Short mmCIF file of C-alpha atoms and ligand atoms in Angstrom, two decimals:
data_model
loop_
_atom_site.label_atom_id
_atom_site.label_comp_id
_atom_site.label_asym_id
_atom_site.label_seq_id
_atom_site.Cartn_x
_atom_site.Cartn_y
_atom_site.Cartn_z
CA MET A 24 39.31 -16.85 18.81
CA SER A 25 38.57 -16.70 22.54
CA ASP A 26 35.48 -18.36 24.03
CA LYS A 27 34.11 -14.93 24.92
CA GLU A 28 34.21 -14.02 21.21
CA ARG A 29 32.95 -17.35 19.95
CA ILE A 30 30.01 -17.78 22.33
CA PRO A 31 26.84 -15.82 21.49
CA ALA A 32 26.07 -12.93 23.84
CA ILE A 33 22.72 -14.56 24.54
CA GLU A 34 24.65 -17.56 25.97
CA GLY A 35 27.00 -15.39 28.05
CA GLY A 36 29.69 -14.43 25.51
CA ASP A 37 30.66 -10.88 24.46
CA PRO A 38 28.43 -9.14 21.92
CA VAL A 39 30.10 -8.20 18.60
CA ARG A 40 29.39 -4.53 19.37
CA LYS A 41 28.22 -2.25 22.19
CA GLU A 42 25.70 -0.01 20.40
CA LYS A 43 22.55 -1.33 18.82
CA ILE A 44 22.19 -1.15 15.01
CA ASP A 45 18.61 -0.89 13.68
CA TYR A 46 17.53 -2.89 10.65
CA GLY A 47 16.71 0.27 8.71
CA ARG A 48 16.67 4.01 9.18
CA GLN A 49 16.36 7.29 7.36
CA TRP A 50 19.17 9.73 6.57
CA ILE A 51 18.14 13.35 6.97
CA ASN A 52 20.82 16.01 6.45
CA ASP A 53 21.07 19.82 6.83
CA ASP A 54 19.97 20.40 3.22
CA ASP A 55 16.77 18.44 3.89
CA VAL A 56 16.08 20.51 7.02
CA LYS A 57 16.73 23.78 5.14
CA GLU A 58 14.37 22.83 2.33
CA VAL A 59 11.59 21.87 4.74
CA SER A 60 12.03 25.11 6.75
CA LYS A 61 11.93 27.20 3.58
CA THR A 62 8.66 25.59 2.52
CA LEU A 63 7.12 25.90 5.99
CA LEU A 64 7.68 29.66 5.83
CA SER A 65 6.41 29.97 2.24
CA ASP A 66 2.87 30.73 1.01
CA PHE A 67 1.93 27.09 0.45
CA ILE A 68 2.26 24.28 2.93
CA THR A 69 -0.04 21.97 0.95
CA CYS A 70 -1.11 21.72 -2.72
CA GLY A 71 1.69 24.08 -3.71
CA PRO A 72 4.70 24.17 -6.02
CA LYS A 73 6.81 21.60 -4.15
CA VAL A 74 4.25 18.86 -4.82
CA GLU A 75 4.45 19.62 -8.54
CA GLU A 76 8.24 19.84 -8.45
CA LEU A 77 8.42 16.40 -6.80
CA GLU A 78 6.10 14.94 -9.42
CA HIS A 79 8.30 16.28 -12.20
CA LYS A 80 11.41 14.93 -10.49
CA LEU A 81 9.83 11.48 -10.21
CA GLU A 82 8.78 11.60 -13.87
CA SER A 83 12.25 12.46 -15.07
CA TYR A 84 13.94 9.98 -12.71
CA THR A 85 11.76 7.01 -13.67
CA GLY A 86 10.85 7.89 -17.24
CA ALA A 87 7.12 7.56 -16.44
CA LYS A 88 4.84 10.04 -18.20
CA PHE A 89 2.77 10.90 -15.13
CA ALA A 90 3.60 10.91 -11.41
CA SER A 91 1.02 11.75 -8.75
CA VAL A 92 2.19 11.98 -5.16
CA CYS A 93 -0.06 11.18 -2.21
CA SER A 94 -0.11 10.74 1.55
CA ASN A 95 1.50 7.27 1.81
CA GLY A 96 2.22 4.06 -0.06
CA THR A 97 -1.00 2.42 1.09
CA ALA A 98 -3.01 5.32 -0.34
CA ALA A 99 -0.99 5.00 -3.57
CA LEU A 100 -2.02 1.34 -3.88
CA HIS A 101 -5.65 2.19 -3.14
CA LEU A 102 -5.61 4.99 -5.75
CA ALA A 103 -3.97 2.71 -8.32
CA CYS A 104 -6.62 0.00 -7.85
CA ALA A 105 -9.45 2.54 -7.92
CA ALA A 106 -8.09 4.25 -11.05
CA ALA A 107 -7.71 0.84 -12.72
CA GLY A 108 -11.41 0.25 -12.10
CA VAL A 109 -11.00 -2.53 -9.52
CA GLY A 110 -14.39 -3.00 -7.85
CA PRO A 111 -16.86 -5.40 -6.23
CA GLY A 112 -16.84 -8.85 -7.83
CA ASP A 113 -13.25 -8.49 -9.08
CA GLU A 114 -10.30 -10.59 -7.96
CA VAL A 115 -6.82 -9.15 -7.54
CA ILE A 116 -3.83 -11.50 -7.45
CA THR A 117 -0.89 -10.67 -5.21
CA THR A 118 1.82 -12.32 -3.08
CA PRO A 119 1.40 -13.27 0.58
CA LEU A 120 5.03 -12.37 1.30
CA THR A 121 4.43 -8.62 1.56
CA PHE A 122 3.16 -5.87 3.77
CA MET A 123 -0.61 -6.31 3.96
CA ALA A 124 -1.26 -3.03 2.13
CA SER A 125 -0.52 -4.87 -1.15
CA ALA A 126 -3.66 -6.98 -0.58
CA ASN A 127 -5.74 -4.53 1.46
CA CYS A 128 -5.92 -2.18 -1.54
CA ALA A 129 -8.17 -4.73 -3.28
CA LEU A 130 -10.41 -4.94 -0.19
CA TYR A 131 -10.71 -1.13 -0.04
CA CYS A 132 -12.25 -1.31 -3.53
CA GLY A 133 -14.66 -4.07 -2.57
CA ALA A 134 -12.66 -6.66 -4.55
CA THR A 135 -11.23 -10.00 -3.37
CA PRO A 136 -7.49 -10.53 -2.89
CA VAL A 137 -6.19 -13.87 -4.20
CA PHE A 138 -2.75 -15.10 -3.20
CA ALA A 139 -0.30 -16.63 -5.66
CA ASP A 140 2.72 -18.43 -4.27
CA VAL A 141 6.31 -17.20 -4.49
CA ASP A 142 9.46 -18.54 -6.12
CA ILE A 143 11.60 -20.53 -3.66
CA ASN A 144 14.82 -18.79 -4.79
CA THR A 145 13.88 -15.16 -5.42
CA TYR A 146 10.91 -14.97 -2.99
CA ASN A 147 9.02 -12.93 -5.61
CA ILE A 148 5.57 -13.88 -6.91
CA ASP A 149 5.80 -16.93 -9.17
CA PRO A 150 4.28 -16.37 -12.65
CA LYS A 151 3.27 -20.07 -12.81
CA SER A 152 1.23 -19.63 -9.67
CA ILE A 153 -0.35 -16.42 -11.05
CA ARG A 154 -1.56 -18.43 -14.07
CA GLU A 155 -3.10 -21.06 -11.78
CA LYS A 156 -5.01 -18.43 -9.80
CA ILE A 157 -6.55 -16.61 -12.76
CA THR A 158 -10.34 -16.89 -13.09
CA ASP A 159 -12.77 -14.95 -15.24
CA LYS A 160 -13.14 -12.54 -12.29
CA THR A 161 -9.46 -11.60 -12.20
CA LYS A 162 -9.01 -7.89 -12.87
CA ALA A 163 -5.47 -7.01 -11.80
CA VAL A 164 -2.14 -8.32 -10.54
CA VAL A 165 -0.33 -6.45 -7.75
CA ALA A 166 3.28 -7.58 -8.21
CA VAL A 167 5.53 -6.65 -5.29
CA ASP A 168 9.25 -6.10 -5.88
CA TYR A 169 10.17 -7.90 -2.68
CA THR A 170 13.33 -6.42 -1.07
CA GLY A 171 13.76 -4.22 -4.19
CA GLN A 172 14.33 -6.99 -6.73
CA CYS A 173 12.04 -6.69 -9.75
CA CYS A 174 9.57 -9.51 -10.34
CA ASP A 175 9.75 -11.61 -13.51
CA PHE A 176 8.08 -8.87 -15.53
CA ASP A 177 8.65 -10.39 -18.99
CA GLU A 178 6.46 -13.31 -17.94
CA ILE A 179 4.00 -11.31 -15.82
CA ARG A 180 3.47 -8.75 -18.60
CA LYS A 181 2.71 -11.59 -21.04
CA ILE A 182 0.18 -13.11 -18.62
CA CYS A 183 -1.50 -9.74 -18.04
CA ASP A 184 -1.72 -9.04 -21.79
CA GLU A 185 -3.14 -12.50 -22.53
CA HIS A 186 -5.85 -12.15 -19.89
CA LYS A 187 -6.38 -8.36 -20.18
CA LEU A 188 -5.33 -7.74 -16.58
CA VAL A 189 -4.05 -4.47 -15.18
CA LEU A 190 -0.47 -4.78 -13.95
CA ILE A 191 0.08 -2.80 -10.75
CA GLU A 192 3.63 -2.81 -9.39
CA ASP A 193 4.01 -2.37 -5.64
CA ALA A 194 7.42 -0.72 -5.80
CA ALA A 195 7.52 0.33 -2.14
CA HIS A 196 10.94 -1.38 -1.96
CA SER A 197 12.28 -0.77 -5.42
CA ILE A 198 12.65 2.91 -6.32
CA GLY A 199 16.01 3.10 -8.11
CA SER A 200 15.86 -0.46 -9.46
CA ALA A 201 15.49 -1.22 -13.18
CA TYR A 202 14.32 -4.17 -15.26
CA ASN A 203 16.18 -5.16 -18.41
CA GLY A 204 14.19 -7.92 -20.05
CA LYS A 205 13.08 -8.91 -23.55
CA VAL A 206 9.45 -7.79 -23.24
CA VAL A 207 9.77 -5.20 -20.50
CA SER A 208 12.60 -2.84 -19.81
CA GLY A 209 13.27 0.43 -18.06
CA LYS A 210 13.51 1.99 -14.62
CA VAL A 211 10.95 0.89 -12.03
CA GLY A 212 7.98 3.22 -12.52
CA SER A 213 8.21 3.30 -16.31
CA TYR A 214 6.76 -0.04 -17.47
CA ALA A 215 3.87 -1.33 -15.30
CA ASP A 216 0.37 0.02 -15.95
CA LEU A 217 0.57 1.67 -12.54
CA THR A 218 3.54 1.71 -10.13
CA CYS A 219 3.29 2.63 -6.44
CA PHE A 220 6.07 4.01 -4.24
CA SER A 221 6.18 4.48 -0.45
CA PHE A 222 8.23 7.15 1.28
CA HIS A 223 7.99 5.81 4.83
CA PRO A 224 11.21 6.42 6.85
CA VAL A 225 12.44 2.82 6.46
CA LYS A 226 12.17 3.05 2.65
CA THR A 227 14.90 4.27 0.27
CA ILE A 228 13.88 7.95 0.39
CA THR A 229 11.46 9.49 2.86
CA GLY A 230 8.99 12.31 3.35
CA GLY A 231 8.14 11.16 6.90
CA GLU A 232 5.10 9.67 5.21
CA GLY A 233 4.37 9.76 1.50
CA GLY A 234 3.58 7.79 -1.61
CA ALA A 235 3.33 8.12 -5.38
CA VAL A 236 1.54 6.52 -8.31
CA LEU A 237 3.35 6.46 -11.66
CA THR A 238 1.78 5.63 -15.00
CA ASN A 239 2.08 6.26 -18.73
CA ASN A 240 -1.70 6.20 -19.10
CA GLU A 241 -3.23 9.67 -19.13
CA GLU A 242 -6.68 8.48 -18.06
CA TYR A 243 -5.28 6.58 -15.04
CA ALA A 244 -3.25 9.65 -14.06
CA ARG A 245 -6.31 11.89 -14.30
CA LYS A 246 -8.32 9.53 -12.09
CA VAL A 247 -5.53 9.19 -9.51
CA LYS A 248 -5.25 12.98 -9.20
CA LEU A 249 -9.03 13.34 -8.99
CA LEU A 250 -9.46 10.60 -6.37
CA ARG A 251 -6.63 11.78 -4.12
CA SER A 252 -8.51 15.02 -3.49
CA HIS A 253 -12.19 14.09 -2.95
CA GLY A 254 -12.94 13.62 -6.66
CA ILE A 255 -13.40 17.38 -6.95
CA VAL A 256 -12.96 19.37 -10.18
CA ARG A 257 -12.59 23.18 -10.01
CA ASN A 258 -12.03 24.01 -13.67
CA HIS A 259 -15.45 24.89 -15.11
CA GLY A 260 -14.37 23.61 -18.54
CA GLU A 261 -14.17 20.06 -17.08
CA PHE A 262 -17.60 20.02 -15.43
CA ILE A 263 -19.94 17.14 -16.24
CA ASP A 264 -23.18 18.85 -15.23
CA GLU A 265 -24.38 22.12 -16.62
CA CYS A 266 -23.37 25.10 -14.52
CA ASP A 267 -25.15 28.45 -14.86
CA GLU A 268 -22.21 30.82 -15.25
CA ASN A 269 -24.50 33.79 -14.51
CA LEU A 270 -25.15 32.48 -11.01
CA GLU A 271 -22.09 30.34 -10.19
CA GLY A 272 -18.67 31.98 -9.99
CA ILE A 273 -15.14 30.68 -9.64
CA TRP A 274 -15.93 29.29 -6.18
CA TYR A 275 -18.14 26.62 -7.74
CA TYR A 276 -16.76 23.09 -7.82
CA GLU A 277 -18.05 19.72 -8.80
CA GLN A 278 -17.52 16.35 -7.11
CA GLN A 279 -17.36 13.85 -9.93
CA MET A 280 -16.25 10.71 -8.10
CA LEU A 281 -16.25 9.52 -4.49
CA GLY A 282 -12.65 10.40 -3.72
CA PHE A 283 -10.50 10.70 -0.61
CA ASN A 284 -8.16 13.12 1.05
CA TYR A 285 -4.87 11.44 0.21
CA ARG A 286 -2.90 14.63 -0.46
CA MET A 287 0.76 15.16 0.41
CA THR A 288 1.81 18.39 2.14
CA ASP A 289 4.31 20.73 0.50
CA PHE A 290 6.80 20.34 3.33
CA GLN A 291 6.81 16.55 2.84
CA ALA A 292 7.31 17.18 -0.87
CA ALA A 293 10.16 19.59 -0.05
CA LEU A 294 11.85 16.91 2.04
CA LEU A 295 11.39 14.39 -0.76
CA CYS A 296 12.71 16.77 -3.45
CA SER A 297 15.81 17.20 -1.34
CA GLN A 298 16.09 13.42 -0.73
CA MET A 299 15.73 12.82 -4.50
CA ASN A 300 18.96 14.78 -4.98
CA ARG A 301 20.74 12.03 -3.04
CA LEU A 302 18.79 9.05 -4.43
CA ASP A 303 21.61 7.94 -6.73
CA PHE A 304 24.03 8.06 -3.83
CA PHE A 305 21.62 6.10 -1.58
CA VAL A 306 21.20 3.46 -4.29
CA SER A 307 24.92 3.05 -4.88
CA ARG A 308 25.69 2.82 -1.15
CA ARG A 309 22.98 0.17 -0.76
CA LYS A 310 24.51 -1.76 -3.67
CA GLU A 311 27.95 -1.58 -2.04
CA ILE A 312 26.66 -2.99 1.24
CA VAL A 313 24.70 -5.74 -0.55
CA ALA A 314 27.82 -6.74 -2.51
CA ARG A 315 29.78 -7.00 0.75
CA TYR A 316 27.06 -9.14 2.39
CA ASN A 317 26.78 -11.38 -0.69
CA GLU A 318 30.52 -11.94 -0.68
CA ALA A 319 30.62 -12.71 3.05
CA PHE A 320 27.66 -15.10 3.03
CA LYS A 321 28.06 -16.94 -0.27
CA ASP A 322 29.88 -19.92 1.25
CA LEU A 323 28.44 -19.78 4.75
CA ASP A 324 26.91 -23.21 5.23
CA GLY A 325 23.61 -22.97 7.10
CA LEU A 326 22.56 -19.76 5.42
CA ILE A 327 20.62 -19.29 2.18
CA VAL A 328 21.04 -16.05 0.25
CA GLN A 329 18.22 -14.60 -1.85
CA GLN A 330 18.86 -15.35 -5.53
CA GLU A 331 18.94 -12.55 -8.06
CA ILE A 332 17.57 -12.68 -11.58
CA PRO A 333 19.87 -11.15 -14.23
CA GLU A 334 17.04 -8.93 -15.57
CA SER A 335 16.80 -6.99 -12.32
CA ASP A 336 19.30 -4.21 -11.65
CA THR A 337 18.37 -4.08 -8.00
CA SER A 338 18.49 -1.28 -5.49
CA ARG A 339 17.99 -3.42 -2.42
CA HIS A 340 15.69 -2.07 0.29
CA LEU A 341 16.04 -5.13 2.52
CA TYR A 342 18.76 -7.74 2.87
CA VAL A 343 17.02 -10.98 3.74
CA ILE A 344 18.95 -13.96 5.06
CA ARG A 345 17.25 -17.35 5.22
CA LEU A 346 18.33 -19.89 7.79
CA ASP A 347 18.78 -23.42 6.53
CA LEU A 348 17.09 -24.78 9.64
CA LYS A 349 17.98 -28.40 8.85
CA LYS A 350 21.61 -27.45 9.36
CA LEU A 351 21.15 -25.38 12.52
CA LYS A 352 20.29 -26.49 16.03
CA CYS A 353 18.33 -23.32 16.80
CA THR A 354 14.97 -21.94 15.78
CA ARG A 355 14.55 -18.76 13.75
CA LYS A 356 13.30 -17.05 16.92
CA GLN A 357 16.40 -18.11 18.88
CA PHE A 358 18.64 -16.83 16.07
CA PHE A 359 16.72 -13.55 15.89
CA ASP A 360 16.96 -13.04 19.66
CA ALA A 361 20.65 -13.99 19.56
CA MET A 362 21.22 -11.30 16.87
CA SER A 363 19.51 -8.74 19.14
CA ALA A 364 21.82 -9.79 21.99
CA GLU A 365 24.79 -9.12 19.65
CA ASN A 366 23.25 -5.63 19.29
CA VAL A 367 22.26 -6.19 15.69
CA GLN A 368 18.52 -5.63 15.40
CA CYS A 369 16.79 -7.66 12.71
CA GLN A 370 13.18 -7.71 11.51
CA VAL A 371 11.06 -10.28 9.71
CA HIS A 372 9.45 -9.30 6.38
CA TYR A 373 6.73 -10.57 6.36
CA VAL A 374 4.24 -12.76 8.18
CA PRO A 375 2.13 -14.19 5.29
CA VAL A 376 -0.73 -11.75 4.75
CA TYR A 377 -3.46 -14.42 4.81
CA TRP A 378 -2.41 -15.53 8.30
CA MET A 379 -3.96 -12.33 9.65
CA PRO A 380 -7.34 -12.64 11.41
CA VAL A 381 -8.86 -10.21 8.90
CA TYR A 382 -8.06 -12.74 6.16
CA HIS A 383 -9.04 -15.84 8.18
CA LYS A 384 -12.51 -14.44 8.23
CA MET A 385 -12.46 -14.53 4.45
CA ARG A 386 -11.76 -18.27 4.58
CA HIS A 387 -8.04 -18.05 3.90
CA GLN A 388 -6.08 -20.71 5.73
CA LYS A 389 -2.56 -21.65 6.68
CA GLY A 390 -1.03 -23.84 3.99
CA GLU A 391 -2.53 -21.86 1.11
CA CYS A 392 0.89 -20.85 -0.29
CA PRO A 393 3.34 -23.49 0.93
CA VAL A 394 6.47 -21.99 -0.64
CA ALA A 395 5.83 -18.56 0.90
CA GLU A 396 5.33 -20.24 4.29
CA GLU A 397 8.54 -22.24 3.85
CA VAL A 398 10.45 -19.05 3.02
CA TYR A 399 8.80 -17.16 5.90
CA SER A 400 9.84 -19.82 8.42
CA GLY A 401 13.54 -19.13 7.92
CA ILE A 402 13.93 -15.47 7.00
CA MET A 403 15.01 -12.29 8.71
CA SER A 404 16.16 -8.92 7.40
CA ILE A 405 19.55 -7.78 8.63
CA PRO A 406 20.48 -4.08 8.80
CA LEU A 407 20.67 -2.31 5.45
CA TYR A 408 20.70 1.47 5.01
CA PRO A 409 23.16 3.95 3.49
CA LYS A 410 24.16 5.45 6.82
CA LEU A 411 25.71 2.16 7.98
CA THR A 412 29.48 2.58 8.12
CA ASP A 413 31.83 -0.04 6.71
CA SER A 414 32.64 -1.10 10.25
CA ASP A 415 28.92 -1.45 11.11
CA VAL A 416 28.60 -3.71 8.07
CA GLU A 417 31.54 -5.82 9.25
CA ASP A 418 29.92 -6.11 12.71
CA VAL A 419 26.71 -7.41 11.13
CA ILE A 420 28.70 -9.96 9.14
CA LYS A 421 30.59 -10.99 12.28
CA ALA A 422 27.36 -11.49 14.20
CA VAL A 423 25.70 -13.57 11.47
CA THR A 424 28.82 -15.68 10.89
CA LYS A 425 29.40 -16.21 14.60
CA LEU A 426 25.84 -17.42 15.19
CA VAL A 427 25.65 -19.62 12.09
CA ASN A 428 28.92 -21.30 13.06
CA TYR A 429 27.94 -21.66 16.71
CA TYR A 430 24.53 -23.16 16.00
CA HIS A 431 25.68 -25.34 13.09
CA VAL A 432 24.86 -29.01 13.75
C1 LIG B 511 5.84 0.08 3.11
C2 LIG B 511 5.05 -0.75 2.18
C3 LIG B 511 3.76 -0.40 1.76
C4 LIG B 511 2.96 0.71 2.37
O1 LIG B 511 3.55 1.93 2.40
P1 LIG B 511 3.15 3.01 3.51
O2 LIG B 511 3.79 4.24 2.99
O3 LIG B 511 3.71 2.56 4.80
O4 LIG B 511 1.66 3.11 3.54
C5 LIG B 511 3.15 -1.19 0.81
N1 LIG B 511 3.74 -2.27 0.30
C6 LIG B 511 4.97 -2.66 0.70
C7 LIG B 511 5.58 -3.87 0.08
C8 LIG B 511 5.65 -1.93 1.67
O5 LIG B 511 6.85 -2.33 2.07
#
């Protein structure tokens, strides 16, 4: 290997490739565009048949009894907490290694987020830490399937049942994954009390924006649908108050709860229906790329690969590498910048939620979850999306390998 190839681009060598690769991106094809155009020119561009079609598709894909789509994943989490009855005085346990929406949803309901630490090998919320954080105020657990790998749901389900907690799964990363355990099993969306998806463009399928709440509980589903549209009921048969049918006609509606406008448009639903047709393909392509990365990195000294639990059949949303910083003479920031200079754009998921000023003010402090902070200090997400070609994948591997070898002590 020549020096030009061996030396990182950031130190004056040649980059592994000329064009930049992003860490994640959507894949929109002609069918998607056709479906969206058709809906735009139809009678309904919101609250129409495509929203219902998408909900049925999600129900049959996941096996959940009820799917309710909404404007984004954050709204889905808020709706799930609200439907579960999370309110002032309650505590909601979640992981700090997540997008802040997983904790903010408790705050939206006037409840207090509590952070449990993660497992050092899987980076998912650690059931032992959940147990330690339970108090008599705990109402729910928001378990995040970090990178798409299912949490330890056999154990988490047991804990929730013992303490009568609502199990909410933040499945923003994990549509297409499944859990095959002793207590819990099935596709993601089918087993938690409430499961939330996000359809942001970096996620596995996209509506531009979008989210969904899945549940097998009819009462939760009814509340989610009510709350996503102002808490308004139009069917006179469902009214709480008396309504004088001689004076009030079909225009009359009743607001039964303080809801929101978290609706999804029909053209977003049309895009998502079309994307759902390719979900199995997206999942299998992601699995192929992950298998290639796992193979390439398994013996690369200086790098730690995220461990998988056998119960999780994972559709990976993110591929996270962790630098073994004791073995490298660079910082995570230097490595990250060096990857950019190779034209491989990485991202870091995530800065611990309680490090944010909003959470400082609630007396959270650095050091609260030491394992999550340890994991955070070494991680970055390398590119992973179905549209990556095999040669893109090899370039990413080359860049990682080159830098790990160069910076190895
Ligand atoms: C993306 C994401 C969300 C929020 O979804 P939006 O659709 O962007 O609102 C919530 N939790 C996790 C873990 C996410 O990755």
